CSV table of C-alpha atoms and ligand atoms in Angstrom, one decimal:
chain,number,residue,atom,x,y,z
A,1,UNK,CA,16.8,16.7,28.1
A,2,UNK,CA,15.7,15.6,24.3
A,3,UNK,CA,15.5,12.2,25.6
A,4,UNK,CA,13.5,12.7,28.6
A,5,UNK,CA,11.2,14.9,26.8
A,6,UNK,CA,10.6,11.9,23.9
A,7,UNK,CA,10.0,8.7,26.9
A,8,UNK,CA,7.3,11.0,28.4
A,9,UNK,CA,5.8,11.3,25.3
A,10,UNK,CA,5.2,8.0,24.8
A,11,UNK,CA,1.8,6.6,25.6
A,12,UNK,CA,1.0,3.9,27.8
A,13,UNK,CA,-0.4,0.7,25.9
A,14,UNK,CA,-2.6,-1.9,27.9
A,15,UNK,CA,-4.7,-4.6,25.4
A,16,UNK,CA,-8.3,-5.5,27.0
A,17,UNK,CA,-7.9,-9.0,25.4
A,18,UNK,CA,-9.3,-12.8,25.7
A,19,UNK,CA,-7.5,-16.1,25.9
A,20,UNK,CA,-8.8,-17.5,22.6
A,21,UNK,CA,-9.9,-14.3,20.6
A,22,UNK,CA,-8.1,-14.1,16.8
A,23,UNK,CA,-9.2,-10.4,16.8
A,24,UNK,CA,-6.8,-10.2,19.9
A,25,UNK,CA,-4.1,-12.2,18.4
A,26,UNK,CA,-3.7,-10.0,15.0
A,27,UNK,CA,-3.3,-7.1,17.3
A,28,UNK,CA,-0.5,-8.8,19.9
A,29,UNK,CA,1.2,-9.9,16.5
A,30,UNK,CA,1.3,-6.5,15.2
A,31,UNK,CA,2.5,-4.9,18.7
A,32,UNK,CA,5.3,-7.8,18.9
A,33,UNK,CA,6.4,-6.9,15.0
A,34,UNK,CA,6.4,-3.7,15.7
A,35,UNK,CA,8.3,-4.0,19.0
A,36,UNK,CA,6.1,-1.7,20.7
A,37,UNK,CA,6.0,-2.7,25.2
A,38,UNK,CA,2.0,-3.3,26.3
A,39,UNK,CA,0.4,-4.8,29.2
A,40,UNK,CA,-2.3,-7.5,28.5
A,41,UNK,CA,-5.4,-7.8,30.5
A,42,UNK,CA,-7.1,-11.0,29.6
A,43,UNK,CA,-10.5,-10.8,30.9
A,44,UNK,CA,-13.8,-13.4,31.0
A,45,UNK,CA,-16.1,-12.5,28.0
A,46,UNK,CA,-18.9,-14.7,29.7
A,47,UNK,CA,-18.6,-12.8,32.9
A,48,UNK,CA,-17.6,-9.2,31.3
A,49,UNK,CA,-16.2,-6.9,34.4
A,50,UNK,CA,-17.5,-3.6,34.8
A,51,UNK,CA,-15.2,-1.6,34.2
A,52,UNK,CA,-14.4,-3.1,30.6
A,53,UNK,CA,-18.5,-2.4,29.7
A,54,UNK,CA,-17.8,1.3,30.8
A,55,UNK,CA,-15.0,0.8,28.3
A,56,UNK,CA,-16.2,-1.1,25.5
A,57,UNK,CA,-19.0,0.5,23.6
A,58,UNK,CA,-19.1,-3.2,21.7
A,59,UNK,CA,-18.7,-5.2,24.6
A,60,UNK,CA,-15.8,-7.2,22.3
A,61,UNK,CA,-12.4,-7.7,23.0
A,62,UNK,CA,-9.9,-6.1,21.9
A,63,UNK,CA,-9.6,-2.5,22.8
A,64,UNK,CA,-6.3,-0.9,22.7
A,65,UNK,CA,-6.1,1.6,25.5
A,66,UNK,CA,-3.8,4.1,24.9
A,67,UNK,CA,-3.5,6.7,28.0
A,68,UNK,CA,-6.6,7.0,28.5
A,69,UNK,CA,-8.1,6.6,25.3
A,70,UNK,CA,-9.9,3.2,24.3
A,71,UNK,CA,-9.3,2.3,20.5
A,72,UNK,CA,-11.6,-0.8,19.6
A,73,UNK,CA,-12.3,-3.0,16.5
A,74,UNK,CA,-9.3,-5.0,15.7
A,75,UNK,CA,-8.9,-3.3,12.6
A,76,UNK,CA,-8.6,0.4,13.4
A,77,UNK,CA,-6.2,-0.9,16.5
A,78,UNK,CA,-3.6,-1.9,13.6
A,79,UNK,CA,-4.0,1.1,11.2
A,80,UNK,CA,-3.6,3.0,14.4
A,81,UNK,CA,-0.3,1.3,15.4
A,82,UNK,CA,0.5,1.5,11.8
A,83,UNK,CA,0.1,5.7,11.8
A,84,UNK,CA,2.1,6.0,14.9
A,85,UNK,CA,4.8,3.2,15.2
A,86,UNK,CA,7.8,2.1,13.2
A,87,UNK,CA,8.6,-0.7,10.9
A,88,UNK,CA,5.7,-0.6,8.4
A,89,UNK,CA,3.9,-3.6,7.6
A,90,UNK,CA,1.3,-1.8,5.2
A,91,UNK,CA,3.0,-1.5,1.4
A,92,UNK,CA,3.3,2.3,0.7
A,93,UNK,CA,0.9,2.9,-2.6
A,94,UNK,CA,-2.1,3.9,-1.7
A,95,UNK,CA,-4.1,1.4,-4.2
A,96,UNK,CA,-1.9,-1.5,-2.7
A,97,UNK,CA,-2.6,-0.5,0.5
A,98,UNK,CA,-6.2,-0.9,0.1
A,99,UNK,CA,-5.7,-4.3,-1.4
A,100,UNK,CA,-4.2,-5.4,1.8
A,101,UNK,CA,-7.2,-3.5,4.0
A,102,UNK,CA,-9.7,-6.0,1.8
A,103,UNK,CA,-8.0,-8.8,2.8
A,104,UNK,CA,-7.9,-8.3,6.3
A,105,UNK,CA,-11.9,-8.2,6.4
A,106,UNK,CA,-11.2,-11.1,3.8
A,107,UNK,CA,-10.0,-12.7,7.2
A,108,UNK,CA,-12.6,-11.9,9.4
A,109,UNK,CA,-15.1,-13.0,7.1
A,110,UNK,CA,-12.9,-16.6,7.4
A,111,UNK,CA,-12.8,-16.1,11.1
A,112,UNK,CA,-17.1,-15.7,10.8
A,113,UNK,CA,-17.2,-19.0,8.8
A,114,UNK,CA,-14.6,-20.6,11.3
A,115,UNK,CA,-17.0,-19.8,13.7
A,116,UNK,CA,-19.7,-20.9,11.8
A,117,UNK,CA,-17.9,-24.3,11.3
A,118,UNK,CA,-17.6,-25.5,15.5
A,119,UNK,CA,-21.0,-23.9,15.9
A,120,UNK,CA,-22.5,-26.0,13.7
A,121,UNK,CA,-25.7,-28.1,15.2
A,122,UNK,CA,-25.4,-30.5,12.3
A,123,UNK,CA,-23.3,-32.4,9.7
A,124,UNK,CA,-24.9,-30.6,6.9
A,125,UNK,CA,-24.4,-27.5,7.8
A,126,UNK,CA,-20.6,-28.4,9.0
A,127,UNK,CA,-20.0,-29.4,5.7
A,128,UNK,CA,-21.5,-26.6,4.3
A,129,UNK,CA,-19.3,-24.1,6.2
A,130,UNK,CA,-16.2,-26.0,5.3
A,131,UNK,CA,-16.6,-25.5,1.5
A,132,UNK,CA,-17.5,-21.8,2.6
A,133,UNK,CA,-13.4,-22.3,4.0
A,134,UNK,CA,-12.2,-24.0,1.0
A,135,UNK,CA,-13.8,-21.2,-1.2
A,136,UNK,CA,-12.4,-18.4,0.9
A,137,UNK,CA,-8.6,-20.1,0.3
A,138,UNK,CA,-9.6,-20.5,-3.0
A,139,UNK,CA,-9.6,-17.1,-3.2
A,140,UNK,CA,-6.5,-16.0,-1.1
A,141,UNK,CA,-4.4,-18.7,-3.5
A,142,UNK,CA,-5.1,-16.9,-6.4
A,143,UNK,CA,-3.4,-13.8,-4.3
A,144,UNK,CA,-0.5,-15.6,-3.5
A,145,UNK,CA,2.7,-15.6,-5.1
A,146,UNK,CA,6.1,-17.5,-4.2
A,147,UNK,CA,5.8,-17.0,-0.5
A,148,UNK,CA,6.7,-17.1,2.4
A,149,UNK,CA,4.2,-14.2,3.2
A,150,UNK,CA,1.2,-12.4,1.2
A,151,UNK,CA,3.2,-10.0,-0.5
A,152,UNK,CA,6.1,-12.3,-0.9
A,153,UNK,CA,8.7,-11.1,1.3
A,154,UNK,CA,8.3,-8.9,3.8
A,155,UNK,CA,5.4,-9.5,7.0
A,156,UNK,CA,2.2,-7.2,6.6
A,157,UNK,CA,-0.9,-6.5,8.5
A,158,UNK,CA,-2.4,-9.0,6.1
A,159,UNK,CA,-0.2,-12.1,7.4
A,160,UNK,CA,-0.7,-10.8,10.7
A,161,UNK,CA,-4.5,-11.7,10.2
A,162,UNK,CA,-4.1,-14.7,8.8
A,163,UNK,CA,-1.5,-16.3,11.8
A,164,UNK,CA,-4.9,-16.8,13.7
A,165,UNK,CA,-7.0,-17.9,11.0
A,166,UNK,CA,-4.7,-20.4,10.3
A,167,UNK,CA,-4.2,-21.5,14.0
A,168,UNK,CA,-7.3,-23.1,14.6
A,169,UNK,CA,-6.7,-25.5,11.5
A,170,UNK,CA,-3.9,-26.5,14.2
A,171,UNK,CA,-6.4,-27.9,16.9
A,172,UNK,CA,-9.3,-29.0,14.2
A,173,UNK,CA,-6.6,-31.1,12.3
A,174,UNK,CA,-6.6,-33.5,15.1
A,175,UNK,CA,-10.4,-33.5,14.9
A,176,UNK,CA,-10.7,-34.4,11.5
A,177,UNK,CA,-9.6,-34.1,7.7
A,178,UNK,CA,-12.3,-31.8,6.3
A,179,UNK,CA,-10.9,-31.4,3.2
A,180,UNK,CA,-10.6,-27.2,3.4
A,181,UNK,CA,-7.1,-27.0,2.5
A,182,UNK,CA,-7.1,-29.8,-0.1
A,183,UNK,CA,-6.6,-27.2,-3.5
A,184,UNK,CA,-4.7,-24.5,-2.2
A,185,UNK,CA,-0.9,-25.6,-2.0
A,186,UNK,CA,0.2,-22.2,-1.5
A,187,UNK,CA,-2.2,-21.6,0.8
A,188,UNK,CA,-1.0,-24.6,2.8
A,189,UNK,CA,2.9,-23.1,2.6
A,190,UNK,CA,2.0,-19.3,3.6
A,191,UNK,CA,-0.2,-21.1,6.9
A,192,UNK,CA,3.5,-22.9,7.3
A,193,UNK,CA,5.4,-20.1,7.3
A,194,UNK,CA,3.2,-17.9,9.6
A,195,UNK,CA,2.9,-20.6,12.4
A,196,UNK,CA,7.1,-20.6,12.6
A,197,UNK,CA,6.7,-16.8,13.2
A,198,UNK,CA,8.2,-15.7,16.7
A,199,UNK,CA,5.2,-12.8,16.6
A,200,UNK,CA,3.0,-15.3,15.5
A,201,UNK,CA,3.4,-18.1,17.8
A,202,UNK,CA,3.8,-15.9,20.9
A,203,UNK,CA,0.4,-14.5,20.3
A,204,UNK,CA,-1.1,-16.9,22.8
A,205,UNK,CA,-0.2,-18.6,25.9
A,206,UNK,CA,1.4,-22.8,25.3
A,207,UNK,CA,-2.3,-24.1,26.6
A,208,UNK,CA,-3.6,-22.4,23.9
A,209,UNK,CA,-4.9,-25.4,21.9
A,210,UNK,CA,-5.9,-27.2,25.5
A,211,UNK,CA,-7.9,-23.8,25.7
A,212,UNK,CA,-9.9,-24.8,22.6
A,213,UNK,CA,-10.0,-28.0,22.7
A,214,UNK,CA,-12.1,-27.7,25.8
A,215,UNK,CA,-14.0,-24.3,24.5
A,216,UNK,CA,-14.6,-26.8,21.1
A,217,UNK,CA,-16.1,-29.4,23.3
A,218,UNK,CA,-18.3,-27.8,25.2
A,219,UNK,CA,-20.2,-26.1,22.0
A,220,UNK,CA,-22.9,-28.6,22.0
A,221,UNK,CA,-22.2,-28.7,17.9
A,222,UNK,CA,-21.2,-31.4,15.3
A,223,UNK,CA,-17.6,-30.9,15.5
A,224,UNK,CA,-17.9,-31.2,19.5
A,225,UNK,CA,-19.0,-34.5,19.0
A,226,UNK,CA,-16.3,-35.7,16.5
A,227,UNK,CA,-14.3,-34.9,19.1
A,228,UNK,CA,-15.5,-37.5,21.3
B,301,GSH,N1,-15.1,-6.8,14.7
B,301,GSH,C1,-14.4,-7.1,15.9
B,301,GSH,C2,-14.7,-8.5,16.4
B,301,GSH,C3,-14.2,-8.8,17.8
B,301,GSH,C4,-14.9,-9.9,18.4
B,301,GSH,O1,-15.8,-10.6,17.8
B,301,GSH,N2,-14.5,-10.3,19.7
B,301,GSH,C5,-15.1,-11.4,20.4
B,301,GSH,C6,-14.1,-12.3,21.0
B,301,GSH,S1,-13.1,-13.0,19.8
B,301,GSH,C7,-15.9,-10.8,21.5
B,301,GSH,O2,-15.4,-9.9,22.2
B,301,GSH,N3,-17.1,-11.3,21.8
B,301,GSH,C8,-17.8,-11.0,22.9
B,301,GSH,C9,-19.2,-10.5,22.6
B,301,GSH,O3,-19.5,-10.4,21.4
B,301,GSH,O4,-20.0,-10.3,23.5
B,301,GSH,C10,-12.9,-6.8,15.9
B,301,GSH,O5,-12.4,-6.9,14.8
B,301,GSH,O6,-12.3,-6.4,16.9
């Protein structure tokens, strides 16, 4: 009876998600390390269905439905799956904890200037969003200790939002050397050790970086063309 009472108790999990969206990816990570079952809906953000508008007040992917609740912004999806599911990956003092929160808008800010970077309509500004990169690891170095993850040791939500960060470097190193990882040897390491995690590699499907190659492409920008 305990047990039956305990599995109907436990909500239903479907992620509204995209193909190529890191947002998505930190969340899938942090369900997978957490070993928590979900259905994935991957939907078309240029041709956004109906029923995910009704859902989304944002219009951005993800959203964590939960019954029939819909959680969005990546970031409150993890602290929510970090209140309510097991194997904590936030460190348990308060101030530490909110070291790791700054970091994971550290990362989206990196994900802003990654965007920034393939968008770019020129050389000049390319460039200029690649030293943005190089600063931002500049940074994260200094936080970095002997590895293999943020903190050291054990996996956190931080690591989790750096596995997509660091995955586009994956596609864009066949582009080009741009010089962003070129003074941060740590940084290099911990980007290592997240792309041989099983939570982290599993966040996307294998034609994940023929995906992006062609999304790249077809931006119309300076890195499009050094693609050619
Ligand atoms: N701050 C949001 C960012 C999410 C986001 O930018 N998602 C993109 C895809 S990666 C999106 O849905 N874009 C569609 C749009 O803005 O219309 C989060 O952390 O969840």
């Amino acid at each position: 009876m305990q047990l039956h009472l305990t599995e109907t108790a436990m909500p239903e999990f479907t992620l509204i998600s995209h193909v190529l969206c890191p947002y998505v990816q930190r969340a899938v990570i942090t369900l997978a390390e957490k070993n928590v079952r979900f259905a994935r809906i991957d939907i078309d953000l240029g041709a956004k269905p109906e029923w995910f508008k009704a859902l989304s007040p944002l219009g951005k992917t993800p959203v964590l439905r939960v019954d029939n609740a819909a959680v969005f912004e990546s970031s409150v999806i993890l602290e929510y799956l970090e209140d309510t599911q097991p194997s904590p990956l936030h460190p348990v003092d308060a101030l530490e904890r909110a070291r790791h929160r700054a970091w994971i808008e550290f990362a989206s800010a990196g994900l802003n200037d990654i965007a920034g970077l393939y968008n770019a309509p020129d050389e000049a500004t390319f460039m200029t969003k690649a030293r943005a990169l190089a600063d931002k690891f500049t940074w994260a170095e200094g936080q970095l200790g002997d590895g293999p993850y943020f903190t050291g040791g054990p996996f956190s939500l931080v690591d989790a939002a750096f596995g997509p960060v660091f995955r586009y470097f994956d596609v864009f190193d066949d582009i080009g050397d741009f010089g962003v990882f070129a003074s941060t040897p740590k940084v290099k390491a911990w980007r290592k050790a997240l792309s041989a995690r099983a939570s982290v590699q599993q966040a996307v499907a294998i034609d994940y970086p023929q995906r992006l190659q062609a999304f790249l492409k077809a931006r119309g920008s300076h890195m499009s063309r050094l693609m050619r």
